[in-house]
CSV table of C-alpha atoms in Angstrom, one decimal:
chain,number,residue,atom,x,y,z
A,1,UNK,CA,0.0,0.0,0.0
A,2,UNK,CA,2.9,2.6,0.8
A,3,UNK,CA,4.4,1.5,-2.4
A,4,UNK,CA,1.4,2.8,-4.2
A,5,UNK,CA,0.9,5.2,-2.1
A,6,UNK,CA,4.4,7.3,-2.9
A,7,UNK,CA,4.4,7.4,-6.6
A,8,UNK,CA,0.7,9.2,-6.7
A,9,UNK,CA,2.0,11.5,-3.9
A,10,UNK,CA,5.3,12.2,-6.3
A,11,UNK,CA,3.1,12.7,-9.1
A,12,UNK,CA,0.5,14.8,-7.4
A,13,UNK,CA,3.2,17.3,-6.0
A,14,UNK,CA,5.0,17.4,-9.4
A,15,UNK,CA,2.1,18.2,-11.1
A,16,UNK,CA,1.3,21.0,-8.7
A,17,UNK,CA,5.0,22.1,-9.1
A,18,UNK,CA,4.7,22.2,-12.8
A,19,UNK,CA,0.7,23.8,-12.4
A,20,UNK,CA,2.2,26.7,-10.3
A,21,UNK,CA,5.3,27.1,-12.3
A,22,UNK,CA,3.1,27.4,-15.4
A,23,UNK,CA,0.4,30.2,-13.4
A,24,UNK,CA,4.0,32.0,-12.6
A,25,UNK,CA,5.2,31.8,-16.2
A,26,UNK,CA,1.6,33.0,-17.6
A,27,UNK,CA,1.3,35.6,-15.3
A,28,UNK,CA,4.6,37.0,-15.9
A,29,UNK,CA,3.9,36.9,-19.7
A,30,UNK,CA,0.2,38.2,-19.2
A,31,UNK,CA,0.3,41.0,-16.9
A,32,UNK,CA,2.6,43.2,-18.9
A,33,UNK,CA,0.3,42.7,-22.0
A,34,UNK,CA,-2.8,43.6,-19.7
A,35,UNK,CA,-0.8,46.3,-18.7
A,36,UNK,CA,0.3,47.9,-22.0
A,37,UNK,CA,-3.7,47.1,-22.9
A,38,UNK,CA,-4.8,49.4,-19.9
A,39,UNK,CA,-1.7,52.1,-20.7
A,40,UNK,CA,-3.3,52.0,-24.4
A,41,UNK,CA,-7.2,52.1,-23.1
A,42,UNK,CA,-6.0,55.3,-21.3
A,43,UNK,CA,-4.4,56.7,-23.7
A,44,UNK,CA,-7.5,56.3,-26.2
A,45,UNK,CA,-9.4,58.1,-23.4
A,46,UNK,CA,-7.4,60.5,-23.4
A,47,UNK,CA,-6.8,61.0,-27.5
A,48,UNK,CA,-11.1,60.6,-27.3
A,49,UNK,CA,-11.5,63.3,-25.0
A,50,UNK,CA,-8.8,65.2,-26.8
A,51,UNK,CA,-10.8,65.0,-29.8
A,52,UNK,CA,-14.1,66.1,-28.5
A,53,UNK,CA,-12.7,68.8,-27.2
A,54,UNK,CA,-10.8,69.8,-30.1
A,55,UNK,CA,-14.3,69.3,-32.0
A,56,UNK,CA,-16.2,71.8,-29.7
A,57,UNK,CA,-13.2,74.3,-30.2
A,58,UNK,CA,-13.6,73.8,-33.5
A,59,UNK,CA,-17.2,73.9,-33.7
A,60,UNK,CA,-16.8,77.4,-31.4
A,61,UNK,CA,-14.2,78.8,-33.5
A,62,UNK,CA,-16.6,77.6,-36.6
A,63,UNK,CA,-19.0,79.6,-34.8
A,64,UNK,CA,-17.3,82.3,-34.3
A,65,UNK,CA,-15.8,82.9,-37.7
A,66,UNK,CA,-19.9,82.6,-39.1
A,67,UNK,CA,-20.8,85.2,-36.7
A,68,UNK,CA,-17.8,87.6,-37.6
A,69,UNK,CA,-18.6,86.7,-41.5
A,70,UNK,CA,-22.1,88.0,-40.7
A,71,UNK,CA,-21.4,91.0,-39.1
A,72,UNK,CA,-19.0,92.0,-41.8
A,73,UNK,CA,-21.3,90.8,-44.6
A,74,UNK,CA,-23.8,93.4,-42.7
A,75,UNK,CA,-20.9,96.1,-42.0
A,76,UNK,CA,-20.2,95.6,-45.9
A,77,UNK,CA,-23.9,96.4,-47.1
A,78,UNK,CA,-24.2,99.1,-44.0
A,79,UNK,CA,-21.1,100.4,-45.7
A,80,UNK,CA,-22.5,100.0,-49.2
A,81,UNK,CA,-26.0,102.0,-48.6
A,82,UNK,CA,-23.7,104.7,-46.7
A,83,UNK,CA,-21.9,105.0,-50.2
A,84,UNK,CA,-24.9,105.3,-52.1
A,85,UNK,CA,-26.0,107.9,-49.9
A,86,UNK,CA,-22.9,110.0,-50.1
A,87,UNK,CA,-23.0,109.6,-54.3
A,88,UNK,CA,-26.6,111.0,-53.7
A,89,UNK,CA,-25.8,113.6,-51.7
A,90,UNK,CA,-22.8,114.3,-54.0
A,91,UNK,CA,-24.8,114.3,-56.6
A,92,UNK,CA,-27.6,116.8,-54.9
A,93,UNK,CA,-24.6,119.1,-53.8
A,94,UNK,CA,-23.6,119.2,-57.4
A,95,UNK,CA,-26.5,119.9,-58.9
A,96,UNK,CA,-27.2,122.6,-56.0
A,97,UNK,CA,-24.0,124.2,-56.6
A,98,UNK,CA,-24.6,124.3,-60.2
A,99,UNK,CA,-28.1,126.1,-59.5
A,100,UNK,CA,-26.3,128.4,-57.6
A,101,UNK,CA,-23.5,129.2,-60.0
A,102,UNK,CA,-26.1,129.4,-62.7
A,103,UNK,CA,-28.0,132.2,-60.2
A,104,UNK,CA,-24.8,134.4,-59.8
A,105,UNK,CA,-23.8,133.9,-63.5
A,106,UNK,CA,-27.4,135.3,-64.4
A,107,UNK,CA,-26.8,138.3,-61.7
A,108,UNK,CA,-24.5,139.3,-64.3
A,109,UNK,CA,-26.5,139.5,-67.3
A,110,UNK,CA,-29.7,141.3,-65.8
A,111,UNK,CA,-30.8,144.1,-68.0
A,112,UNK,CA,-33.7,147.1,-67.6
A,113,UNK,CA,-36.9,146.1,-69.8
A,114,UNK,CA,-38.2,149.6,-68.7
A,115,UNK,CA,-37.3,153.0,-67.2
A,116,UNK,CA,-39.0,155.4,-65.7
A,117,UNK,CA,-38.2,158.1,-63.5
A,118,UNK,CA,-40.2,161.0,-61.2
A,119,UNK,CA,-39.5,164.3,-59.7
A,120,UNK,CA,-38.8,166.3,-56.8
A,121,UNK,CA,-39.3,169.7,-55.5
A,122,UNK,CA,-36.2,171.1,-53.7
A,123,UNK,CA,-35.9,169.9,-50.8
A,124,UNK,CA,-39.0,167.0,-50.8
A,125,UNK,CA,-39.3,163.5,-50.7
A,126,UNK,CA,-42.4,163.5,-51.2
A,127,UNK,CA,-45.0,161.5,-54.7
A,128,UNK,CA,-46.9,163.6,-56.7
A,129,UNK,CA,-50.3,162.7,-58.5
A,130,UNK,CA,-48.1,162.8,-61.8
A,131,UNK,CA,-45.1,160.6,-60.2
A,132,UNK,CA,-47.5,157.9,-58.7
A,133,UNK,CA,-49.1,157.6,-62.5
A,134,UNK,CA,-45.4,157.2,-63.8
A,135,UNK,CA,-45.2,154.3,-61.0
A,136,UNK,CA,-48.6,152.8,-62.0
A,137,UNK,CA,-47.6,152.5,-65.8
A,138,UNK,CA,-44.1,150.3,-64.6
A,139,UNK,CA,-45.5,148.3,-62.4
A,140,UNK,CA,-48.2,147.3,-64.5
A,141,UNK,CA,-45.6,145.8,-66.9
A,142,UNK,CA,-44.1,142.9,-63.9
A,143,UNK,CA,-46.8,140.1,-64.7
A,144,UNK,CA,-45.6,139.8,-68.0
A,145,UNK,CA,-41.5,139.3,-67.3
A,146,UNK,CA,-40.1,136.8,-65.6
A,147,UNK,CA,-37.3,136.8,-62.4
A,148,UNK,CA,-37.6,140.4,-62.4
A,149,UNK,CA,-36.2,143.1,-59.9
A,150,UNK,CA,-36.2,146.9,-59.5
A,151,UNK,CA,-33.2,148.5,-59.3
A,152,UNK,CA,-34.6,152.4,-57.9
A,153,UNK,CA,-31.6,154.9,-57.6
A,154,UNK,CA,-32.3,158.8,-55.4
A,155,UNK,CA,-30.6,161.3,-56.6
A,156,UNK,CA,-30.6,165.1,-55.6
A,157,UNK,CA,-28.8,168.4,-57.1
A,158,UNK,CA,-25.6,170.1,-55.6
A,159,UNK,CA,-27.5,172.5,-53.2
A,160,UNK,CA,-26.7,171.8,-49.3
A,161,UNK,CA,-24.5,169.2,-47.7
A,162,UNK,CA,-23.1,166.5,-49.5
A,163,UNK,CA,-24.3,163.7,-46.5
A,164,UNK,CA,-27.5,165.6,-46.3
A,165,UNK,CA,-28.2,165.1,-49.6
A,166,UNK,CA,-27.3,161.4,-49.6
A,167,UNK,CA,-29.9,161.0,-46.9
A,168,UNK,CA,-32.0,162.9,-48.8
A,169,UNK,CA,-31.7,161.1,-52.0
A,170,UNK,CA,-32.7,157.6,-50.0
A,171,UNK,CA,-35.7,159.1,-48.6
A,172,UNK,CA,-37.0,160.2,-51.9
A,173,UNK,CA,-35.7,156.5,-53.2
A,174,UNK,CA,-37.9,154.7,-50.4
A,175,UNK,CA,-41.1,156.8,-51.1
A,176,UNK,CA,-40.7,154.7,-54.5
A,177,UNK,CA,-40.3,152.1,-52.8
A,178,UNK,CA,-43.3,152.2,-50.0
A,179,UNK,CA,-45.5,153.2,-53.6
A,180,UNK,CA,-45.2,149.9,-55.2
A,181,UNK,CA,-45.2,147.6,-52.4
A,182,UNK,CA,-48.2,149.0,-50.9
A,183,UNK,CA,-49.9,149.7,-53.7
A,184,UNK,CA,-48.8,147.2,-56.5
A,185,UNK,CA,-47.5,144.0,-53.9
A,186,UNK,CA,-44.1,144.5,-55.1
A,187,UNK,CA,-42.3,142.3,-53.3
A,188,UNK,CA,-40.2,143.8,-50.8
A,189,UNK,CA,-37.3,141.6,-51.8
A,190,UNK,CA,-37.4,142.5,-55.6
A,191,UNK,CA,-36.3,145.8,-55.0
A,192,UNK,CA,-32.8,147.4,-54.9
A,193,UNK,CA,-32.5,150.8,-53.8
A,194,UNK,CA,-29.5,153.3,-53.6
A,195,UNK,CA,-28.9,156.6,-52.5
A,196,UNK,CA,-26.4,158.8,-54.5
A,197,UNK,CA,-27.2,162.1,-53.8
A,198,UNK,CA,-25.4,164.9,-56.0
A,199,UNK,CA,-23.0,162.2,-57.5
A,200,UNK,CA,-24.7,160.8,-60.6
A,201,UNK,CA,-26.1,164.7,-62.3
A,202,UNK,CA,-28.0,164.3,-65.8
A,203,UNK,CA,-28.0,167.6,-65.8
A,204,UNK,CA,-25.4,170.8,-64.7
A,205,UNK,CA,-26.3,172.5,-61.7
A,206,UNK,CA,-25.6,175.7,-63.0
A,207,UNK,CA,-29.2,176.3,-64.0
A,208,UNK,CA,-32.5,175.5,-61.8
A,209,UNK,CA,-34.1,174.1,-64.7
A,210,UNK,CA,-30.7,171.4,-64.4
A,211,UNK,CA,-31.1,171.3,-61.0
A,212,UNK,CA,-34.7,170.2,-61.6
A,213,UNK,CA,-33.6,167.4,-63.4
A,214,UNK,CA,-31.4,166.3,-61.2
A,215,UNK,CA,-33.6,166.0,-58.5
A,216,UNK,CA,-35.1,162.6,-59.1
A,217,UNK,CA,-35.7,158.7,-58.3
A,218,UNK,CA,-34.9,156.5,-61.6
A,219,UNK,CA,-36.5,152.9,-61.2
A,220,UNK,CA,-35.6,150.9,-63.7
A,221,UNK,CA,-37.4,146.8,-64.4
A,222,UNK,CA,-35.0,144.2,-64.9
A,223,UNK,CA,-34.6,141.2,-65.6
A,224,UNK,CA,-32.1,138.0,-66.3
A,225,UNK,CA,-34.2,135.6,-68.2
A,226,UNK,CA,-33.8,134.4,-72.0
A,227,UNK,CA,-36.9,135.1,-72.9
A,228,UNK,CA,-36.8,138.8,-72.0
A,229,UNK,CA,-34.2,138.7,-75.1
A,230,UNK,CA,-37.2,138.6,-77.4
A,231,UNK,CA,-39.1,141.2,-75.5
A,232,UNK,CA,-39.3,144.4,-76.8
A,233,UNK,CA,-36.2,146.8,-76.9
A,234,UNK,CA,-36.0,148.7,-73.4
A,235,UNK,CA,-38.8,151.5,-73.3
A,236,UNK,CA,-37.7,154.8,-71.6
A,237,UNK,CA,-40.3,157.7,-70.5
A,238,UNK,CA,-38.8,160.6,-71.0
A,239,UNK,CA,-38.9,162.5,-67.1
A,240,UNK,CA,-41.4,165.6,-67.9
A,241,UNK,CA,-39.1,168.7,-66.2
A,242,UNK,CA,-40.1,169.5,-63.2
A,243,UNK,CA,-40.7,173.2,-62.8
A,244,UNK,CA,-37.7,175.1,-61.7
A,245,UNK,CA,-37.7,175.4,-58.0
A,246,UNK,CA,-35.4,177.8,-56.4
């Protein structure tokens, strides 16, 4: 019995022997492998997460760019409108400026269509009957031209003070004046006055009946338009002489 007893015992702790020294073996083959696996699992983690993250900058910074495109695609037509705007306005600005150039060219070429002219006694600023029917003839002529002005000049002989006589000379101008705004709605802007005293004579002053003559308002109506270059030539009343007043 003991001899059959030893051999199983010698073959049972051999085989143990070689079934641990093949676990020791295994396990020092396996667990590097399981951990290189592990190291690699991690790292695929990490290059995963990586990724995603990478992906949302991406997807940010796609996000970004769109929004930046946008805002300079609506900077770029903002920009664009402005520019239309400023060629209008250009454009306006010209054509304003040409108006206006037009306007003080055509101040230049204003000419009378008629001419009148009325009286004073010496020393009076004063309409008569006969100097307000002068007027009334004149004005009736503005409805029929066009951009029209009066240009009304006081004038006085060479008796007194040369600055009285310029004051003078205005008063008599604005008595025009107050006659054909009030009574024929000349407007008040339409008329030039100027006062020149004893400095524009049609007459010498040696003589009353020249210093009659000199003593007078001459109105002239003007105007600038082409089609006053059809008209007829410029009509001038003769001034009736005033009697000599001494």
């Amino acid at each position: 019995m003991k001899r059959i007893l030893l051999p199983v015992l010698v073959v049972g702790a051999m085989a143990l022997t070689v079934g641990c020294a093949t676990k020791k073996y295994v396990s020092k083959q396996v667990d590097p492998v399981i951990k290189k696996v592990d190291e690699l699992d991690e790292r695929t983690a990490q290059t995963t997460r990586g990724i995603r993250e990478l992906d949302q900058r991406s997807q940010q910074g796609i996000q970004a760019v769109d929004a930046k495109a946008a805002s300079a695609d609506q900077k770029a037509v903002a920009a664009g409108q402005q520019a239309d705007q400023a060629q209008q306005l250009a454009a306006r600005t010209s054509t304003g400026v040409n108006d206006l150039t037009n306007q003080v060219i055509n101040l230049d070429n204003y000419h009378a269509v008629r001419q009148t002219g009325v009286h004073f006694a010496f020393n009076k600023s004063d309409l008569t009957a006969r100097d307000k029917k002068e007027l009334d003839e004149i004005a009736e002529q503005v409805p029929s031209v066009k951009s029209y002005i009066f240009q009304i000049s006081g004038h006085t002989d060479s008796v007194g003070d040369a600055k009285y006589n310029y004051e003078l000379s205005k008063r008599r101008a604005a008595a025009v004046i107050q006659y054909l705004v009030s009574r024929h709605n000349i407007p008040a802007h339409k008329v030039y006055i100027i006062g020149l005293g004893k400095d524009a004579p049609v007459e010498k002053n040696t003589t009353a009946r020249g210093r009659a003559e000199n003593r007078r308002v001459d109105v002239s109506l003007m105007t600038n338009t082409l089609e006053s270059q059809n008209a007829e030539a410029p009509q001038q009343t003769p001034p009736a002489a005033a009697n000599p007043q001494r």
